Tab-separated table of C-alpha atoms in Angstrom:
chain	number	residue	atom	x	y	z
A	30	UNK	CA	50.183	-1.882	-25.337
A	31	UNK	CA	51.883	-1.537	-21.973
A	32	UNK	CA	48.835	-0.274	-20.424
A	33	UNK	CA	46.870	-3.330	-21.486
A	34	UNK	CA	49.813	-5.535	-20.063
A	35	UNK	CA	49.566	-3.794	-17.035
A	36	UNK	CA	45.767	-4.282	-16.742
A	37	UNK	CA	45.732	-8.140	-17.540
A	38	UNK	CA	45.049	-9.997	-14.400
A	39	UNK	CA	47.362	-12.862	-14.713
A	40	UNK	CA	46.739	-16.662	-14.914
A	41	UNK	CA	44.842	-16.758	-11.392
A	42	UNK	CA	41.602	-17.697	-13.106
A	43	UNK	CA	43.255	-20.493	-15.152
A	44	UNK	CA	42.676	-18.888	-18.195
A	45	UNK	CA	45.053	-16.999	-20.725
A	46	UNK	CA	45.322	-13.399	-21.115
A	47	UNK	CA	45.654	-12.180	-24.968
A	48	UNK	CA	46.639	-8.678	-25.796
A	49	UNK	CA	45.873	-8.014	-29.330
A	50	UNK	CA	47.664	-5.307	-31.156
A	51	UNK	CA	46.612	-3.282	-34.168
A	52	UNK	CA	48.420	-0.448	-35.310
A	53	UNK	CA	52.101	0.869	-35.077
A	54	UNK	CA	53.701	1.289	-31.473
A	55	UNK	CA	56.981	2.894	-30.384
A	56	UNK	CA	57.340	1.135	-27.145
A	57	UNK	CA	59.541	-1.508	-25.025
A	58	UNK	CA	56.962	-3.882	-23.662
A	59	UNK	CA	57.743	-5.065	-20.125
A	60	UNK	CA	55.512	-8.367	-19.329
A	61	UNK	CA	53.858	-8.558	-16.027
A	62	UNK	CA	52.233	-11.989	-15.869
A	63	UNK	CA	52.810	-15.318	-17.319
A	64	UNK	CA	50.140	-17.860	-18.522
A	65	UNK	CA	48.405	-20.586	-16.724
A	66	UNK	CA	50.366	-23.859	-16.216
A	67	UNK	CA	49.902	-26.764	-18.715
A	68	UNK	CA	51.035	-27.739	-22.337
A	69	UNK	CA	50.171	-29.622	-25.253
A	70	UNK	CA	52.346	-31.779	-27.300
A	71	UNK	CA	52.702	-31.489	-31.219
A	72	UNK	CA	55.262	-33.148	-33.225
A	73	UNK	CA	56.972	-34.476	-30.154
A	74	UNK	CA	57.332	-30.834	-28.600
A	75	UNK	CA	55.624	-29.098	-25.575
A	76	UNK	CA	53.855	-25.728	-26.381
A	77	UNK	CA	52.215	-23.744	-23.647
A	78	UNK	CA	48.368	-24.390	-23.602
A	79	UNK	CA	47.195	-21.388	-21.910
A	80	UNK	CA	49.807	-19.016	-22.232
A	81	UNK	CA	49.937	-14.983	-21.786
A	82	UNK	CA	49.767	-13.875	-25.658
A	83	UNK	CA	50.919	-10.762	-27.409
A	84	UNK	CA	49.622	-11.232	-30.894
A	85	UNK	CA	48.766	-9.088	-33.870
A	86	UNK	CA	44.991	-8.642	-34.423
A	87	UNK	CA	42.941	-9.876	-37.329
A	88	UNK	CA	41.047	-6.483	-37.215
A	89	UNK	CA	39.127	-6.963	-40.556
A	90	UNK	CA	37.931	-10.741	-39.403
A	91	UNK	CA	38.872	-12.426	-42.689
A	92	UNK	CA	40.593	-15.281	-40.775
A	93	UNK	CA	44.129	-13.994	-41.816
A	94	UNK	CA	46.489	-12.447	-39.632
A	95	UNK	CA	49.386	-9.908	-40.025
A	96	UNK	CA	52.088	-9.653	-41.074
A	97	UNK	CA	51.053	-11.672	-43.897
A	98	UNK	CA	47.723	-10.075	-44.239
A	99	UNK	CA	48.494	-6.722	-45.508
A	100	UNK	CA	45.027	-5.489	-44.719
A	101	UNK	CA	46.057	-5.780	-40.899
A	102	UNK	CA	49.013	-3.887	-39.187
A	103	UNK	CA	50.622	-4.984	-35.921
A	104	UNK	CA	54.110	-3.279	-35.673
A	105	UNK	CA	56.361	-2.658	-32.829
A	106	UNK	CA	59.012	-0.083	-34.338
A	107	UNK	CA	61.962	1.101	-32.094
A	108	UNK	CA	62.729	3.868	-34.516
A	109	UNK	CA	66.373	3.357	-34.007
A	110	UNK	CA	66.159	4.620	-30.410
A	111	UNK	CA	65.184	1.619	-28.192
A	112	UNK	CA	67.216	-1.478	-27.128
A	113	UNK	CA	64.357	-3.999	-26.712
A	114	UNK	CA	60.899	-4.821	-28.160
A	115	UNK	CA	59.663	-7.020	-25.502
A	116	UNK	CA	61.375	-7.475	-22.126
A	117	UNK	CA	60.685	-10.499	-19.592
A	118	UNK	CA	62.647	-9.191	-16.872
A	119	UNK	CA	60.233	-11.158	-14.330
A	120	UNK	CA	61.318	-14.445	-15.765
A	121	UNK	CA	57.574	-15.567	-16.688
A	122	UNK	CA	56.587	-18.744	-18.075
A	123	UNK	CA	53.835	-19.946	-20.493
A	124	UNK	CA	54.178	-16.909	-23.010
A	125	UNK	CA	53.373	-16.825	-26.756
A	126	UNK	CA	54.399	-13.947	-28.808
A	127	UNK	CA	53.005	-14.143	-32.652
A	128	UNK	CA	51.774	-12.328	-35.683
A	129	UNK	CA	53.645	-9.042	-35.350
A	130	UNK	CA	56.210	-7.160	-37.074
A	131	UNK	CA	59.274	-5.967	-35.029
A	132	UNK	CA	61.684	-3.490	-36.504
A	133	UNK	CA	64.590	-0.779	-35.735
A	134	UNK	CA	65.325	-2.116	-32.375
A	135	UNK	CA	68.764	-2.504	-30.774
A	136	UNK	CA	70.450	0.661	-31.647
A	137	UNK	CA	72.929	2.423	-29.328
A	138	UNK	CA	72.901	-0.040	-26.558
A	139	UNK	CA	75.517	-2.568	-25.729
A	140	UNK	CA	72.822	-4.877	-24.323
A	141	UNK	CA	70.126	-4.803	-26.953
A	142	UNK	CA	68.108	-6.702	-29.591
A	143	UNK	CA	64.672	-7.846	-30.162
A	144	UNK	CA	63.345	-10.142	-27.478
A	145	UNK	CA	65.042	-10.311	-23.943
A	146	UNK	CA	62.722	-13.172	-22.702
A	147	UNK	CA	65.158	-14.751	-20.332
A	148	UNK	CA	67.291	-13.667	-17.050
A	149	UNK	CA	69.460	-14.803	-14.620
A	150	UNK	CA	68.211	-15.481	-10.929
A	151	UNK	CA	66.315	-17.789	-9.070
A	152	UNK	CA	63.317	-19.780	-10.733
A	153	UNK	CA	62.901	-21.912	-13.751
A	154	UNK	CA	61.274	-20.636	-16.974
A	155	UNK	CA	59.520	-22.874	-19.257
A	156	UNK	CA	57.120	-22.960	-22.389
A	157	UNK	CA	58.002	-19.864	-24.287
A	158	UNK	CA	56.771	-19.697	-27.769
A	159	UNK	CA	57.630	-17.142	-30.712
A	160	UNK	CA	56.072	-17.571	-34.120
A	161	UNK	CA	55.052	-15.850	-37.186
A	162	UNK	CA	56.972	-12.495	-36.462
A	163	UNK	CA	58.865	-10.695	-38.753
A	164	UNK	CA	62.079	-8.979	-37.624
A	165	UNK	CA	63.537	-6.242	-39.598
A	166	UNK	CA	66.609	-4.197	-39.046
A	167	UNK	CA	67.605	-5.504	-35.691
A	168	UNK	CA	70.970	-4.115	-34.459
A	169	UNK	CA	71.152	-2.846	-37.847
A	170	UNK	CA	73.276	0.159	-37.466
A	171	UNK	CA	75.648	-1.369	-34.764
A	172	UNK	CA	78.880	-2.971	-35.005
A	173	UNK	CA	79.104	-6.600	-33.480
A	174	UNK	CA	79.175	-7.107	-29.607
A	175	UNK	CA	78.512	-10.125	-27.565
A	176	UNK	CA	75.274	-8.656	-25.807
A	177	UNK	CA	73.700	-7.462	-29.191
A	178	UNK	CA	71.469	-10.322	-29.669
A	179	UNK	CA	68.151	-10.772	-31.565
A	180	UNK	CA	66.981	-13.633	-29.429
A	181	UNK	CA	69.124	-13.763	-26.258
A	182	UNK	CA	69.612	-16.879	-24.583
A	183	UNK	CA	71.080	-15.584	-21.467
A	184	UNK	CA	69.467	-16.415	-18.261
A	185	UNK	CA	68.702	-19.230	-15.607
A	186	UNK	CA	67.066	-22.485	-16.416
A	187	UNK	CA	64.524	-22.496	-19.157
A	188	UNK	CA	63.097	-25.416	-20.992
A	189	UNK	CA	60.542	-25.708	-24.006
A	190	UNK	CA	61.559	-22.754	-25.897
A	191	UNK	CA	60.303	-22.771	-29.542
A	192	UNK	CA	61.165	-20.098	-32.339
A	193	UNK	CA	59.068	-21.336	-35.399
A	194	UNK	CA	58.149	-19.746	-38.773
A	195	UNK	CA	59.910	-16.345	-38.324
A	196	UNK	CA	61.621	-14.118	-40.661
A	197	UNK	CA	64.765	-12.234	-39.409
A	198	UNK	CA	65.880	-9.769	-41.984
A	199	UNK	CA	69.137	-7.654	-42.183
A	200	UNK	CA	70.270	-8.246	-38.712
A	201	UNK	CA	73.669	-7.695	-37.381
A	202	UNK	CA	75.797	-9.216	-34.593
A	203	UNK	CA	74.042	-12.293	-33.226
A	204	UNK	CA	70.829	-14.161	-33.932
A	205	UNK	CA	70.809	-16.421	-30.991
A	206	UNK	CA	73.521	-16.483	-28.119
A	207	UNK	CA	74.022	-17.800	-24.693
A	208	UNK	CA	74.987	-20.278	-21.987
A	209	UNK	CA	71.835	-21.927	-20.583
A	210	UNK	CA	72.999	-23.758	-17.501
A	211	UNK	CA	72.210	-27.093	-15.928
A	212	UNK	CA	68.603	-28.352	-16.126
A	213	UNK	CA	68.000	-26.227	-19.275
A	214	UNK	CA	67.217	-27.496	-22.575
A	215	UNK	CA	64.515	-28.587	-25.083
A	216	UNK	CA	64.735	-25.857	-27.612
A	217	UNK	CA	63.214	-25.795	-31.244
A	218	UNK	CA	64.228	-23.528	-33.904
A	219	UNK	CA	62.106	-24.355	-37.045
A	220	UNK	CA	60.952	-22.932	-40.615
A	221	UNK	CA	62.863	-19.594	-39.912
A	222	UNK	CA	64.612	-17.377	-42.454
A	223	UNK	CA	67.742	-15.422	-41.410
A	224	UNK	CA	69.491	-12.771	-43.687
A	225	UNK	CA	72.655	-11.324	-42.265
A	226	UNK	CA	73.744	-7.773	-42.759
A	227	UNK	CA	77.059	-6.366	-41.647
A	228	UNK	CA	77.543	-2.671	-41.418
A	229	UNK	CA	80.502	-0.412	-43.267
A	230	UNK	CA	83.856	-1.000	-41.665
A	231	UNK	CA	83.166	-4.665	-41.288
A	232	UNK	CA	81.339	-6.836	-38.875
A	233	UNK	CA	80.827	-9.958	-37.102
A	234	UNK	CA	77.340	-11.724	-37.698
A	235	UNK	CA	76.639	-15.018	-36.213
A	236	UNK	CA	73.469	-17.349	-36.438
A	237	UNK	CA	73.531	-19.535	-33.510
A	238	UNK	CA	76.269	-19.711	-30.758
A	239	UNK	CA	75.298	-21.732	-27.767
A	240	UNK	CA	77.100	-23.331	-25.072
A	241	UNK	CA	76.740	-24.573	-21.464
A	242	UNK	CA	75.245	-27.538	-19.727
A	243	UNK	CA	71.703	-27.676	-21.463
A	244	UNK	CA	70.613	-30.490	-23.863
A	245	UNK	CA	68.345	-31.104	-26.760
A	246	UNK	CA	68.518	-28.374	-29.293
A	247	UNK	CA	66.809	-28.824	-32.639
A	248	UNK	CA	67.699	-26.374	-35.653
A	249	UNK	CA	65.154	-27.864	-38.149
A	250	UNK	CA	64.350	-26.648	-41.958
A	251	UNK	CA	65.767	-23.081	-41.638
A	252	UNK	CA	67.195	-20.896	-44.365
A	253	UNK	CA	70.174	-19.003	-43.083
A	254	UNK	CA	71.818	-16.593	-45.562
A	255	UNK	CA	74.958	-14.865	-45.034
A	256	UNK	CA	73.641	-12.203	-47.643
A	257	UNK	CA	77.421	-11.797	-48.595
A	258	UNK	CA	76.783	-9.620	-51.657
A	259	UNK	CA	75.279	-6.689	-49.703
A	260	UNK	CA	78.222	-6.379	-47.429
A	261	UNK	CA	80.560	-3.332	-47.904
A	262	UNK	CA	83.138	-4.273	-47.082
A	263	UNK	CA	82.897	-7.931	-46.099
A	264	UNK	CA	83.241	-8.942	-42.527
A	265	UNK	CA	83.413	-12.203	-40.576
A	266	UNK	CA	80.182	-14.675	-40.464
A	267	UNK	CA	79.560	-17.685	-38.743
A	268	UNK	CA	76.559	-20.287	-39.208
A	269	UNK	CA	75.813	-22.591	-36.408
A	270	UNK	CA	77.783	-22.752	-33.468
A	271	UNK	CA	77.790	-26.033	-31.183
A	272	UNK	CA	79.856	-25.026	-28.329
A	273	UNK	CA	81.595	-26.239	-25.370
A	274	UNK	CA	79.659	-28.408	-22.873
A	275	UNK	CA	76.231	-28.590	-24.787
A	276	UNK	CA	74.718	-32.006	-25.930
A	277	UNK	CA	72.069	-33.687	-27.764
A	278	UNK	CA	71.854	-31.435	-31.049
A	279	UNK	CA	69.736	-32.135	-34.313
A	280	UNK	CA	70.554	-30.048	-37.037
A	281	UNK	CA	68.585	-31.084	-40.184
A	282	UNK	CA	66.883	-29.953	-43.110
A	283	UNK	CA	68.641	-26.681	-43.251
A	284	UNK	CA	69.883	-24.476	-46.175
A	285	UNK	CA	72.996	-22.472	-45.491
A	286	UNK	CA	74.361	-20.126	-47.966
A	287	UNK	CA	78.061	-19.084	-47.520
A	288	UNK	CA	77.882	-20.410	-43.998
A	289	UNK	CA	78.652	-23.662	-42.150
A	290	UNK	CA	78.494	-25.491	-38.765
A	291	UNK	CA	81.194	-25.279	-36.152
A	292	UNK	CA	81.601	-27.982	-33.510
A	293	UNK	CA	83.700	-26.304	-30.767
A	294	UNK	CA	84.357	-28.363	-27.742
A	295	UNK	CA	86.662	-25.986	-26.078
A	296	UNK	CA	87.170	-22.412	-25.855
A	297	UNK	CA	90.477	-20.916	-24.459
A	298	UNK	CA	89.731	-19.639	-20.975
A	299	UNK	CA	86.195	-21.286	-20.939
A	300	UNK	CA	86.790	-24.697	-19.709
A	301	UNK	CA	83.922	-27.360	-19.435
A	302	UNK	CA	84.074	-30.570	-17.744
A	303	UNK	CA	81.725	-32.125	-20.407
A	304	UNK	CA	82.168	-33.349	-24.123
A	305	UNK	CA	80.246	-32.409	-27.066
A	306	UNK	CA	78.033	-35.465	-27.464
A	307	UNK	CA	75.317	-36.722	-29.457
A	308	UNK	CA	75.414	-34.200	-32.553
A	309	UNK	CA	73.412	-35.060	-35.485
A	310	UNK	CA	74.103	-32.933	-38.918
A	311	UNK	CA	71.801	-34.533	-41.522
A	312	UNK	CA	70.063	-33.466	-44.723
A	313	UNK	CA	71.434	-29.972	-44.946
A	314	UNK	CA	72.353	-28.008	-48.006
A	315	UNK	CA	75.504	-25.993	-47.937
A	316	UNK	CA	76.236	-23.546	-50.909
A	317	UNK	CA	78.956	-21.316	-51.398
A	318	UNK	CA	78.003	-18.370	-53.733
A	319	UNK	CA	80.661	-15.842	-52.878
A	320	UNK	CA	84.373	-16.025	-53.771
A	321	UNK	CA	85.437	-13.023	-51.586
A	322	UNK	CA	85.245	-14.280	-48.062
A	323	UNK	CA	88.579	-14.067	-46.364
A	324	UNK	CA	87.853	-17.167	-44.328
A	325	UNK	CA	85.429	-19.330	-46.479
A	326	UNK	CA	82.674	-20.285	-43.894
A	327	UNK	CA	81.156	-23.188	-45.607
A	328	UNK	CA	81.110	-26.744	-44.670
A	329	UNK	CA	81.267	-28.567	-41.260
A	330	UNK	CA	84.284	-27.798	-38.908
A	331	UNK	CA	85.635	-29.141	-35.718
A	332	UNK	CA	87.471	-26.472	-33.896
A	333	UNK	CA	89.499	-26.239	-30.935
A	334	UNK	CA	93.336	-25.347	-29.906
A	335	UNK	CA	96.546	-27.242	-29.219
A	336	UNK	CA	96.992	-29.259	-25.935
A	337	UNK	CA	93.050	-28.921	-24.924
A	338	UNK	CA	92.386	-31.222	-22.148
A	339	UNK	CA	91.299	-34.587	-23.401
A	340	UNK	CA	87.765	-34.524	-21.935
A	341	UNK	CA	87.090	-31.537	-24.116
A	342	UNK	CA	86.201	-33.424	-27.153
A	343	UNK	CA	83.597	-34.346	-29.749
A	344	UNK	CA	81.861	-37.804	-29.562
A	345	UNK	CA	78.994	-39.879	-31.106
A	346	UNK	CA	78.436	-37.437	-33.876
A	347	UNK	CA	77.092	-38.268	-37.173
A	348	UNK	CA	77.257	-36.271	-40.399
A	349	UNK	CA	74.973	-37.694	-42.898
A	350	UNK	CA	73.169	-37.225	-46.284
A	351	UNK	CA	74.162	-33.335	-46.578
A	352	UNK	CA	74.683	-31.702	-49.962
A	353	UNK	CA	77.642	-29.459	-50.473
A	354	UNK	CA	77.996	-27.106	-53.638
A	355	UNK	CA	79.734	-23.930	-54.944
A	356	UNK	CA	79.161	-21.602	-57.693
A	357	UNK	CA	81.764	-18.979	-56.310
């Protein structure tokens, strides 16, 4: 696959480069070119119009694509030895990744996960679209660490990032973590299923933890499952963390199993001169199914610490039409 990416000529001709995958590959892919500038709008969100694409191939031509069509195979397998599946170290924009299976990445490295699509440095990134990908056993054999992230959001300003219709099964540490800076935002996470898994000896597993001066994050119609009954022994889990400095979140239509939403306007030692503002938590289902958690994580919590500065607060937040239940 890397040879194909190295051969692709980039966006100079105004058209996309498409690298189709058929088979099972043991690689870390380094992207060389972004796509042609431009976007289309669907459901109020901007998606890349002519991106560079890494996509599973409908080899039998029946109109159905992997990973759902079991007659086709498109797999990146780290085999427990590679840190990253796809590395966009050149900060390329207009990228689409779709119809793959990504498994067994993120082992034995502190800075590891599945996709490293953003990086610090000069330049703005935009229009990155990941959809219809199955992730299995990412960081699965590692204890938690702040740099072990399935979908890392550490990097310079980036806008219009969509992560839609994916499965992230039995991951450890973080699904999405980072502090996008000023002029970053417009992130959509929709129709994804996430299942956590902590390793022996306890672990900390988190869904989203984002902070910084970015705006407009949509977390829509996802299923986030702590998978509590599979942990031996139990560790600590966190669902959706809306943390210091960020604004304009919509958390709507999600199902959170043994998990909750935390609004954290301040973290000790990490001051931000901006309130949490305009947060909408609407029509979510919170289900508590496991009585063994030491710190029950279900519900909506506003977190902070004593004597925090007045400007580090939560404002203009609506919590409406949610459903809370317990069978624990």
